[in-house]
Amino acid sequence: MNDHSIVKSRILSLALRGVLYISILALIIIVFYLYQEGGWREIIRYYRTFLSQKRLGEFIASFGPFAALIFVITQAVQVVAAPIPGEMTGFVGGFLFGKVWGIILSTIGLTIGSLLAFGVAKKFGMRIVERVVKKQYIAKFNFFVTHKGLYITFVMYLLPGFPKDALCYFLGLTRLRFLDFVLMNVFGRLPGTMMLTLQGNAVREGKYETFFWLLAVTVILIVLLYFARNYIIGFVRQIVRSVVRSAIKRKKKRRKTRPV
């Protein structure tokens, strides 16, 4: 890469960061204005109508006593095939079933879908994964294979915006144990699931101020985690390397002390 390309790349990077900062600031100002002027309640009312009468909310609610089962299936399918954004299904779960059952049903559905993706990759290998997962994701996920995936992968589950569903497929290609995958998937997804479900439940109960604060906290956490993602990954990477080095040293020490 020549000097001109490097300068051009840096300028583009700075421009994108500037746009991101301005967008975040504009979002904060708009949300604050709507909340102070009472416009927030109107937006929530229209959003609630959309959820209860159209598309996903209407589809699931129309099954009556079987709505919970349909919701679990929908959550599982959106992991395997991703036709519906996971954020939408999590919110709908809290809106339709409340905070407790919303979290439980979402967790069950997400776990089933993750296990299906994991199992499909185990069974059919890289061929099926290349058809489902984008090539740039596969290149990034190679790091997890090198370090057996467990610790850093758990951090990836916690990071907002990270392609967790694609990660489930890729982990099926590794030697990650089934139980480790289940535990990592359940607890790694839980914080995000809880926040989305609580937001949906707040709208369900008409607690718009609670919804506003939950949304504000979620946005703040997303921004903080986004900018700290490299530091988090680097920190966990150092821990994994130190653990591996310690294990190698102990193994060498045992070989030296072993009687001939």
PDB file of C-alpha atoms in Angstrom, residues 32-221:
ATOM      1  CA  PHE A  32     -34.254  14.139  24.997  1.00  0.00           C
ATOM      2  CA  TYR A  33     -36.468  16.589  23.071  1.00  0.00           C
ATOM      3  CA  LEU A  34     -39.199  14.007  22.473  1.00  0.00           C
ATOM      4  CA  TYR A  35     -39.154  12.958  26.113  1.00  0.00           C
ATOM      5  CA  GLN A  36     -39.367  16.540  27.399  1.00  0.00           C
ATOM      6  CA  GLU A  37     -42.063  17.624  24.933  1.00  0.00           C
ATOM      7  CA  GLY A  38     -44.298  14.577  25.393  1.00  0.00           C
ATOM      8  CA  GLY A  39     -43.706  13.359  21.846  1.00  0.00           C
ATOM      9  CA  TRP A  40     -42.109  10.205  23.181  1.00  0.00           C
ATOM     10  CA  ARG A  41     -45.479   8.904  24.401  1.00  0.00           C
ATOM     11  CA  GLU A  42     -46.993   9.333  20.933  1.00  0.00           C
ATOM     12  CA  ILE A  43     -44.139   7.420  19.291  1.00  0.00           C
ATOM     13  CA  ILE A  44     -44.539   4.597  21.805  1.00  0.00           C
ATOM     14  CA  ARG A  45     -48.292   4.504  21.141  1.00  0.00           C
ATOM     15  CA  TYR A  46     -47.785   4.080  17.395  1.00  0.00           C
ATOM     16  CA  TYR A  47     -44.995   1.575  17.960  1.00  0.00           C
ATOM     17  CA  ARG A  48     -47.260  -0.409  20.277  1.00  0.00           C
ATOM     18  CA  THR A  49     -50.042  -0.416  17.679  1.00  0.00           C
ATOM     19  CA  PHE A  50     -47.583  -1.661  15.059  1.00  0.00           C
ATOM     20  CA  LEU A  51     -46.458  -4.508  17.300  1.00  0.00           C
ATOM     21  CA  SER A  52     -49.921  -5.623  18.402  1.00  0.00           C
ATOM     22  CA  GLN A  53     -51.702  -5.434  15.058  1.00  0.00           C
ATOM     23  CA  LYS A  54     -49.184  -5.933  12.303  1.00  0.00           C
ATOM     24  CA  ARG A  55     -46.451  -8.253  11.135  1.00  0.00           C
ATOM     25  CA  LEU A  56     -44.659 -10.296  13.761  1.00  0.00           C
ATOM     26  CA  GLY A  57     -46.711  -9.388  16.835  1.00  0.00           C
ATOM     27  CA  GLU A  58     -49.999 -10.022  15.024  1.00  0.00           C
ATOM     28  CA  PHE A  59     -48.730 -13.261  13.532  1.00  0.00           C
ATOM     29  CA  ILE A  60     -47.652 -14.723  16.880  1.00  0.00           C
ATOM     30  CA  ALA A  61     -50.641 -13.431  18.872  1.00  0.00           C
ATOM     31  CA  SER A  62     -53.071 -14.911  16.312  1.00  0.00           C
ATOM     32  CA  PHE A  63     -52.164 -18.437  17.453  1.00  0.00           C
ATOM     33  CA  GLY A  64     -53.824 -17.874  20.833  1.00  0.00           C
ATOM     34  CA  PRO A  65     -52.877 -20.634  23.295  1.00  0.00           C
ATOM     35  CA  PHE A  66     -50.129 -21.791  20.922  1.00  0.00           C
ATOM     36  CA  ALA A  67     -48.556 -18.324  20.696  1.00  0.00           C
ATOM     37  CA  ALA A  68     -45.732 -19.247  23.090  1.00  0.00           C
ATOM     38  CA  LEU A  69     -44.798 -22.283  20.983  1.00  0.00           C
ATOM     39  CA  ILE A  70     -44.870 -20.239  17.766  1.00  0.00           C
ATOM     40  CA  PHE A  71     -42.702 -17.591  19.403  1.00  0.00           C
ATOM     41  CA  VAL A  72     -40.082 -20.177  20.440  1.00  0.00           C
ATOM     42  CA  ILE A  73     -40.072 -21.586  16.902  1.00  0.00           C
ATOM     43  CA  THR A  74     -39.733 -18.067  15.461  1.00  0.00           C
ATOM     44  CA  GLN A  75     -36.764 -17.336  17.724  1.00  0.00           C
ATOM     45  CA  ALA A  76     -35.096 -20.594  16.691  1.00  0.00           C
ATOM     46  CA  VAL A  77     -35.696 -19.981  12.982  1.00  0.00           C
ATOM     47  CA  GLN A  78     -34.306 -16.438  13.107  1.00  0.00           C
ATOM     48  CA  VAL A  79     -31.031 -17.873  14.426  1.00  0.00           C
ATOM     49  CA  VAL A  80     -30.762 -20.573  11.757  1.00  0.00           C
ATOM     50  CA  ALA A  81     -32.053 -18.629   8.747  1.00  0.00           C
ATOM     51  CA  ALA A  82     -32.169 -15.022  10.073  1.00  0.00           C
ATOM     52  CA  PRO A  83     -35.261 -13.820   8.131  1.00  0.00           C
ATOM     53  CA  ILE A  84     -36.277 -11.667  11.123  1.00  0.00           C
ATOM     54  CA  PRO A  85     -33.999  -9.386  13.191  1.00  0.00           C
ATOM     55  CA  GLY A  86     -33.295 -10.890  16.618  1.00  0.00           C
ATOM     56  CA  GLU A  87     -33.858  -7.514  18.269  1.00  0.00           C
ATOM     57  CA  MET A  88     -37.451  -7.486  17.021  1.00  0.00           C
ATOM     58  CA  THR A  89     -38.263 -10.965  18.324  1.00  0.00           C
ATOM     59  CA  GLY A  90     -36.762 -10.206  21.740  1.00  0.00           C
ATOM     60  CA  PHE A  91     -38.879  -7.070  22.064  1.00  0.00           C
ATOM     61  CA  VAL A  92     -42.019  -8.899  20.910  1.00  0.00           C
ATOM     62  CA  GLY A  93     -41.404 -11.602  23.531  1.00  0.00           C
ATOM     63  CA  GLY A  94     -41.538  -9.075  26.355  1.00  0.00           C
ATOM     64  CA  PHE A  95     -44.523  -7.324  24.796  1.00  0.00           C
ATOM     65  CA  LEU A  96     -46.619 -10.484  24.378  1.00  0.00           C
ATOM     66  CA  PHE A  97     -45.564 -12.623  27.353  1.00  0.00           C
ATOM     67  CA  GLY A  98     -44.179 -10.250  29.987  1.00  0.00           C
ATOM     68  CA  LYS A  99     -40.695 -10.030  31.435  1.00  0.00           C
ATOM     69  CA  VAL A 100     -40.398 -13.475  33.081  1.00  0.00           C
ATOM     70  CA  TRP A 101     -41.907 -15.662  30.378  1.00  0.00           C
ATOM     71  CA  GLY A 102     -40.503 -13.412  27.666  1.00  0.00           C
ATOM     72  CA  ILE A 103     -36.949 -14.046  28.887  1.00  0.00           C
ATOM     73  CA  ILE A 104     -37.579 -17.779  29.391  1.00  0.00           C
ATOM     74  CA  LEU A 105     -39.191 -18.326  25.979  1.00  0.00           C
ATOM     75  CA  SER A 106     -36.591 -16.205  24.168  1.00  0.00           C
ATOM     76  CA  THR A 107     -33.757 -18.111  25.838  1.00  0.00           C
ATOM     77  CA  ILE A 108     -35.317 -21.463  24.912  1.00  0.00           C
ATOM     78  CA  GLY A 109     -35.840 -20.421  21.289  1.00  0.00           C
ATOM     79  CA  LEU A 110     -32.378 -18.891  20.905  1.00  0.00           C
ATOM     80  CA  THR A 111     -30.744 -21.951  22.462  1.00  0.00           C
ATOM     81  CA  ILE A 112     -32.629 -24.357  20.183  1.00  0.00           C
ATOM     82  CA  GLY A 113     -31.725 -22.304  17.107  1.00  0.00           C
ATOM     83  CA  SER A 114     -28.081 -22.050  18.163  1.00  0.00           C
ATOM     84  CA  LEU A 115     -27.877 -25.809  18.743  1.00  0.00           C
ATOM     85  CA  LEU A 116     -29.394 -26.459  15.319  1.00  0.00           C
ATOM     86  CA  ALA A 117     -26.797 -24.212  13.658  1.00  0.00           C
ATOM     87  CA  PHE A 118     -24.023 -25.821  15.715  1.00  0.00           C
ATOM     88  CA  GLY A 119     -25.248 -29.328  14.821  1.00  0.00           C
ATOM     89  CA  VAL A 120     -25.645 -28.572  11.111  1.00  0.00           C
ATOM     90  CA  ALA A 121     -22.040 -27.344  10.957  1.00  0.00           C
ATOM     91  CA  LYS A 122     -20.841 -30.445  12.844  1.00  0.00           C
ATOM     92  CA  LYS A 123     -22.685 -32.709  10.439  1.00  0.00           C
ATOM     93  CA  PHE A 124     -22.007 -31.076   7.072  1.00  0.00           C
ATOM     94  CA  GLY A 125     -18.759 -29.174   7.712  1.00  0.00           C
ATOM     95  CA  MET A 126     -17.322 -26.126   5.966  1.00  0.00           C
ATOM     96  CA  ARG A 127     -19.394 -26.508   2.789  1.00  0.00           C
ATOM     97  CA  ILE A 128     -22.663 -25.617   4.503  1.00  0.00           C
ATOM     98  CA  VAL A 129     -21.013 -22.930   6.661  1.00  0.00           C
ATOM     99  CA  GLU A 130     -19.629 -21.138   3.580  1.00  0.00           C
ATOM    100  CA  ARG A 131     -23.145 -20.978   2.163  1.00  0.00           C
ATOM    101  CA  VAL A 132     -24.651 -19.523   5.349  1.00  0.00           C
ATOM    102  CA  VAL A 133     -21.828 -17.391   6.784  1.00  0.00           C
ATOM    103  CA  LYS A 134     -20.203 -14.484   4.940  1.00  0.00           C
ATOM    104  CA  LYS A 135     -16.560 -14.974   3.951  1.00  0.00           C
ATOM    105  CA  GLN A 136     -15.350 -11.987   5.979  1.00  0.00           C
ATOM    106  CA  TYR A 137     -16.906 -13.502   9.105  1.00  0.00           C
ATOM    107  CA  ILE A 138     -15.189 -16.835   8.466  1.00  0.00           C
ATOM    108  CA  ALA A 139     -11.820 -15.075   8.247  1.00  0.00           C
ATOM    109  CA  LYS A 140     -12.445 -13.315  11.564  1.00  0.00           C
ATOM    110  CA  PHE A 141     -13.679 -16.461  13.304  1.00  0.00           C
ATOM    111  CA  ASN A 142     -10.458 -18.322  12.482  1.00  0.00           C
ATOM    112  CA  PHE A 143      -8.968 -16.661  15.549  1.00  0.00           C
ATOM    113  CA  PHE A 144     -11.409 -18.599  17.752  1.00  0.00           C
ATOM    114  CA  VAL A 145     -10.248 -21.939  16.355  1.00  0.00           C
ATOM    115  CA  THR A 146      -6.636 -21.069  17.143  1.00  0.00           C
ATOM    116  CA  HIS A 147      -7.450 -20.409  20.789  1.00  0.00           C
ATOM    117  CA  LYS A 148     -10.106 -23.145  21.155  1.00  0.00           C
ATOM    118  CA  GLY A 149     -12.765 -20.462  21.170  1.00  0.00           C
ATOM    119  CA  LEU A 150     -14.106 -20.611  24.714  1.00  0.00           C
ATOM    120  CA  TYR A 151     -13.112 -17.397  26.510  1.00  0.00           C
ATOM    121  CA  ILE A 152     -12.964 -14.973  23.610  1.00  0.00           C
ATOM    122  CA  THR A 153     -16.113 -16.403  22.062  1.00  0.00           C
ATOM    123  CA  PHE A 154     -18.010 -15.714  25.279  1.00  0.00           C
ATOM    124  CA  VAL A 155     -16.910 -12.072  25.081  1.00  0.00           C
ATOM    125  CA  MET A 156     -18.094 -11.968  21.464  1.00  0.00           C
ATOM    126  CA  TYR A 157     -21.541 -13.104  22.582  1.00  0.00           C
ATOM    127  CA  LEU A 158     -21.664 -10.131  24.944  1.00  0.00           C
ATOM    128  CA  LEU A 159     -20.680  -7.563  22.309  1.00  0.00           C
ATOM    129  CA  PRO A 160     -23.688  -5.868  20.645  1.00  0.00           C
ATOM    130  CA  GLY A 161     -23.816  -6.093  16.876  1.00  0.00           C
ATOM    131  CA  PHE A 162     -21.524  -9.111  16.686  1.00  0.00           C
ATOM    132  CA  PRO A 163     -22.893 -11.811  14.306  1.00  0.00           C
ATOM    133  CA  LYS A 164     -23.694 -14.372  17.024  1.00  0.00           C
ATOM    134  CA  ASP A 165     -25.912 -16.501  14.781  1.00  0.00           C
ATOM    135  CA  ALA A 166     -23.124 -16.891  12.218  1.00  0.00           C
ATOM    136  CA  LEU A 167     -20.734 -17.658  15.069  1.00  0.00           C
ATOM    137  CA  CYS A 168     -22.893 -20.651  16.081  1.00  0.00           C
ATOM    138  CA  TYR A 169     -22.299 -22.217  12.663  1.00  0.00           C
ATOM    139  CA  PHE A 170     -18.578 -21.583  12.772  1.00  0.00           C
ATOM    140  CA  LEU A 171     -18.182 -23.020  16.278  1.00  0.00           C
ATOM    141  CA  GLY A 172     -19.653 -26.256  14.965  1.00  0.00           C
ATOM    142  CA  LEU A 173     -16.407 -26.666  13.006  1.00  0.00           C
ATOM    143  CA  THR A 174     -14.259 -26.446  16.134  1.00  0.00           C
ATOM    144  CA  ARG A 175     -13.556 -28.914  18.933  1.00  0.00           C
ATOM    145  CA  LEU A 176     -15.632 -26.873  21.356  1.00  0.00           C
ATOM    146  CA  ARG A 177     -17.490 -29.216  23.695  1.00  0.00           C
ATOM    147  CA  PHE A 178     -21.281 -29.397  23.465  1.00  0.00           C
ATOM    148  CA  LEU A 179     -21.817 -28.428  27.125  1.00  0.00           C
ATOM    149  CA  ASP A 180     -19.413 -25.471  26.860  1.00  0.00           C
ATOM    150  CA  PHE A 181     -21.279 -24.238  23.798  1.00  0.00           C
ATOM    151  CA  VAL A 182     -24.669 -24.492  25.525  1.00  0.00           C
ATOM    152  CA  LEU A 183     -23.520 -22.626  28.651  1.00  0.00           C
ATOM    153  CA  MET A 184     -21.692 -19.972  26.647  1.00  0.00           C
ATOM    154  CA  ASN A 185     -24.673 -19.457  24.371  1.00  0.00           C
ATOM    155  CA  VAL A 186     -27.247 -19.200  27.179  1.00  0.00           C
ATOM    156  CA  PHE A 187     -25.303 -16.859  29.467  1.00  0.00           C
ATOM    157  CA  GLY A 188     -23.665 -14.888  26.656  1.00  0.00           C
ATOM    158  CA  ARG A 189     -27.010 -14.021  25.064  1.00  0.00           C
ATOM    159  CA  LEU A 190     -28.826 -13.446  28.368  1.00  0.00           C
ATOM    160  CA  PRO A 191     -27.928  -9.747  28.992  1.00  0.00           C
ATOM    161  CA  GLY A 192     -29.148  -8.664  25.555  1.00  0.00           C
ATOM    162  CA  THR A 193     -32.240 -10.859  25.816  1.00  0.00           C
ATOM    163  CA  MET A 194     -33.122  -9.371  29.200  1.00  0.00           C
ATOM    164  CA  MET A 195     -32.792  -5.772  28.005  1.00  0.00           C
ATOM    165  CA  LEU A 196     -34.961  -6.337  24.917  1.00  0.00           C
ATOM    166  CA  THR A 197     -37.579  -8.279  26.880  1.00  0.00           C
ATOM    167  CA  LEU A 198     -37.772  -5.653  29.618  1.00  0.00           C
ATOM    168  CA  GLN A 199     -38.276  -2.963  26.982  1.00  0.00           C
ATOM    169  CA  GLY A 200     -41.135  -4.912  25.430  1.00  0.00           C
ATOM    170  CA  ASN A 201     -42.672  -5.543  28.848  1.00  0.00           C
ATOM    171  CA  ALA A 202     -42.474  -1.829  29.716  1.00  0.00           C
ATOM    172  CA  VAL A 203     -44.494  -0.971  26.594  1.00  0.00           C
ATOM    173  CA  ARG A 204     -46.929  -3.796  27.404  1.00  0.00           C
ATOM    174  CA  GLU A 205     -47.600  -2.305  30.867  1.00  0.00           C
ATOM    175  CA  GLY A 206     -47.669   1.289  29.643  1.00  0.00           C
ATOM    176  CA  LYS A 207     -44.547   2.219  31.628  1.00  0.00           C
ATOM    177  CA  TYR A 208     -43.145   4.522  28.994  1.00  0.00           C
ATOM    178  CA  GLU A 209     -40.677   6.265  31.296  1.00  0.00           C
ATOM    179  CA  THR A 210     -39.204   2.863  32.228  1.00  0.00           C
ATOM    180  CA  PHE A 211     -38.936   1.999  28.544  1.00  0.00           C
ATOM    181  CA  PHE A 212     -37.129   5.276  27.899  1.00  0.00           C
ATOM    182  CA  TRP A 213     -34.550   4.637  30.622  1.00  0.00           C
ATOM    183  CA  LEU A 214     -34.016   1.038  29.521  1.00  0.00           C
ATOM    184  CA  LEU A 215     -33.484   2.206  25.956  1.00  0.00           C
ATOM    185  CA  ALA A 216     -31.087   4.931  27.103  1.00  0.00           C
ATOM    186  CA  VAL A 217     -29.067   2.445  29.187  1.00  0.00           C
ATOM    187  CA  THR A 218     -28.987   0.011  26.260  1.00  0.00           C
ATOM    188  CA  VAL A 219     -27.723   2.688  23.851  1.00  0.00           C
ATOM    189  CA  ILE A 220     -25.030   3.790  26.313  1.00  0.00           C
ATOM    190  CA  LEU A 221     -23.874   0.203  26.876  1.00  0.00           C
TER     191      LEU A 221
END
